Amino acid sequence: SNCIVCHNGSLNPDLREGNSYNALMSLPAGAIVPGDSAGSELMDMLNHDPAADNPMPPGSPLSKVKIALFSNWIDQGAKNN
């Protein structure tokens, strides 16, 4: 619900339903490292890490609960489930 506002086909990655998994897994190496959320650039972006080039979403970070969902998904292998 937060990401699709911008990533709706007009901005890459295209995170619309039915496309989001393939779009995420097609990101450059290091963006999502299955099994390693700490090593995944996406987590720096979602946590608004000052070292991240492009914090997401713009303005303010997601809730800690939503960030934890991404982290857990990556740590569990970033499966298409």
PDB file of C-alpha atoms in Angstrom:
ATOM      1  CA  SER A   1       0.000   0.000   0.000  1.00  0.00           C
ATOM      2  CA  ASN A   2       2.919   2.388   0.595  1.00  0.00           C
ATOM      3  CA  CYS A   3       5.058   1.378  -2.364  1.00  0.00           C
ATOM      4  CA  ILE A   4       2.432   1.123  -5.086  1.00  0.00           C
ATOM      5  CA  VAL A   5       1.657   4.835  -4.801  1.00  0.00           C
ATOM      6  CA  CYS A   6       4.792   5.527  -6.875  1.00  0.00           C
ATOM      7  CA  HIS A   7       5.855   2.075  -8.119  1.00  0.00           C
ATOM      8  CA  ASN A   8       2.705   1.595 -10.189  1.00  0.00           C
ATOM      9  CA  GLY A   9       4.212   1.007 -13.623  1.00  0.00           C
ATOM     10  CA  SER A  10       5.419   4.535 -14.167  1.00  0.00           C
ATOM     11  CA  LEU A  11       8.431   4.109 -11.867  1.00  0.00           C
ATOM     12  CA  ASN A  12      10.798   1.145 -11.606  1.00  0.00           C
ATOM     13  CA  PRO A  13      10.530  -1.316 -10.100  1.00  0.00           C
ATOM     14  CA  ASP A  14       6.935  -1.909 -11.122  1.00  0.00           C
ATOM     15  CA  LEU A  15       5.343  -3.301  -7.945  1.00  0.00           C
ATOM     16  CA  ARG A  16       1.824  -3.816  -9.210  1.00  0.00           C
ATOM     17  CA  GLU A  17       0.111  -7.071  -8.265  1.00  0.00           C
ATOM     18  CA  GLY A  18       1.324  -9.969 -10.364  1.00  0.00           C
ATOM     19  CA  ASN A  19       4.590  -8.224 -11.178  1.00  0.00           C
ATOM     20  CA  SER A  20       6.057  -7.248  -7.828  1.00  0.00           C
ATOM     21  CA  TYR A  21       8.040 -10.401  -7.030  1.00  0.00           C
ATOM     22  CA  ASN A  22       9.760 -10.587 -10.420  1.00  0.00           C
ATOM     23  CA  ALA A  23      10.433  -6.851 -10.346  1.00  0.00           C
ATOM     24  CA  LEU A  24      12.039  -7.055  -6.899  1.00  0.00           C
ATOM     25  CA  MET A  25      14.127 -10.087  -7.783  1.00  0.00           C
ATOM     26  CA  SER A  26      15.309  -8.364 -10.990  1.00  0.00           C
ATOM     27  CA  LEU A  27      16.848  -5.473  -9.076  1.00  0.00           C
ATOM     28  CA  PRO A  28      20.642  -5.096  -9.296  1.00  0.00           C
ATOM     29  CA  ALA A  29      22.804  -7.480  -7.280  1.00  0.00           C
ATOM     30  CA  GLY A  30      22.809  -6.626  -3.593  1.00  0.00           C
ATOM     31  CA  ALA A  31      19.383  -5.022  -3.529  1.00  0.00           C
ATOM     32  CA  ILE A  32      17.844  -8.186  -2.092  1.00  0.00           C
ATOM     33  CA  VAL A  33      20.162 -10.905  -0.841  1.00  0.00           C
ATOM     34  CA  PRO A  34      17.969 -13.930  -0.055  1.00  0.00           C
ATOM     35  CA  GLY A  35      18.719 -15.137   3.471  1.00  0.00           C
ATOM     36  CA  ASP A  36      20.550 -11.927   4.419  1.00  0.00           C
ATOM     37  CA  SER A  37      18.391  -8.910   5.212  1.00  0.00           C
ATOM     38  CA  ALA A  38      21.347  -7.146   6.848  1.00  0.00           C
ATOM     39  CA  GLY A  39      23.236  -7.399   3.563  1.00  0.00           C
ATOM     40  CA  SER A  40      20.296  -6.283   1.429  1.00  0.00           C
ATOM     41  CA  GLU A  41      20.297  -2.704   0.183  1.00  0.00           C
ATOM     42  CA  LEU A  42      16.503  -2.641   0.291  1.00  0.00           C
ATOM     43  CA  MET A  43      16.613  -2.788   4.090  1.00  0.00           C
ATOM     44  CA  ASP A  44      18.891   0.266   4.249  1.00  0.00           C
ATOM     45  CA  MET A  45      16.409   2.099   2.052  1.00  0.00           C
ATOM     46  CA  LEU A  46      13.389   1.038   4.142  1.00  0.00           C
ATOM     47  CA  ASN A  47      15.136   1.925   7.394  1.00  0.00           C
ATOM     48  CA  HIS A  48      16.049   5.376   6.037  1.00  0.00           C
ATOM     49  CA  ASP A  49      19.726   4.634   6.700  1.00  0.00           C
ATOM     50  CA  PRO A  50      21.655   7.904   6.164  1.00  0.00           C
ATOM     51  CA  ALA A  51      24.103   5.952   3.975  1.00  0.00           C
ATOM     52  CA  ALA A  52      21.294   4.797   1.655  1.00  0.00           C
ATOM     53  CA  ASP A  53      21.155   6.562  -1.678  1.00  0.00           C
ATOM     54  CA  ASN A  54      17.393   6.530  -1.909  1.00  0.00           C
ATOM     55  CA  PRO A  55      15.373   6.098   1.310  1.00  0.00           C
ATOM     56  CA  MET A  56      11.942   4.584   0.736  1.00  0.00           C
ATOM     57  CA  PRO A  57       9.260   5.610   1.010  1.00  0.00           C
ATOM     58  CA  PRO A  58      10.173   9.264   0.513  1.00  0.00           C
ATOM     59  CA  GLY A  59       9.441  11.412   3.529  1.00  0.00           C
ATOM     60  CA  SER A  60       9.274   8.955   6.376  1.00  0.00           C
ATOM     61  CA  PRO A  61      10.011   5.273   6.948  1.00  0.00           C
ATOM     62  CA  LEU A  62       7.493   2.483   7.089  1.00  0.00           C
ATOM     63  CA  SER A  63       6.322   1.302  10.484  1.00  0.00           C
ATOM     64  CA  LYS A  64       8.700  -1.003  12.346  1.00  0.00           C
ATOM     65  CA  VAL A  65       6.191  -3.827  11.868  1.00  0.00           C
ATOM     66  CA  LYS A  66       6.168  -3.431   8.073  1.00  0.00           C
ATOM     67  CA  ILE A  67       9.965  -3.170   7.969  1.00  0.00           C
ATOM     68  CA  ALA A  68      10.185  -6.371  10.041  1.00  0.00           C
ATOM     69  CA  LEU A  69       7.949  -8.147   7.504  1.00  0.00           C
ATOM     70  CA  PHE A  70      10.393  -7.284   4.712  1.00  0.00           C
ATOM     71  CA  SER A  71      13.349  -8.304   6.864  1.00  0.00           C
ATOM     72  CA  ASN A  72      11.781 -11.645   7.785  1.00  0.00           C
ATOM     73  CA  TRP A  73      10.820 -12.328   4.161  1.00  0.00           C
ATOM     74  CA  ILE A  74      14.393 -11.740   3.014  1.00  0.00           C
ATOM     75  CA  ASP A  75      15.894 -13.757   5.899  1.00  0.00           C
ATOM     76  CA  GLN A  76      13.602 -16.668   5.025  1.00  0.00           C
ATOM     77  CA  GLY A  77      14.970 -16.743   1.469  1.00  0.00           C
ATOM     78  CA  ALA A  78      12.900 -14.068  -0.320  1.00  0.00           C
ATOM     79  CA  LYS A  79      10.561 -16.732  -1.669  1.00  0.00           C
ATOM     80  CA  ASN A  80       7.658 -16.073  -4.031  1.00  0.00           C
ATOM     81  CA  ASN A  81       5.003 -16.791  -1.440  1.00  0.00           C
TER      82      ASN A  81
END
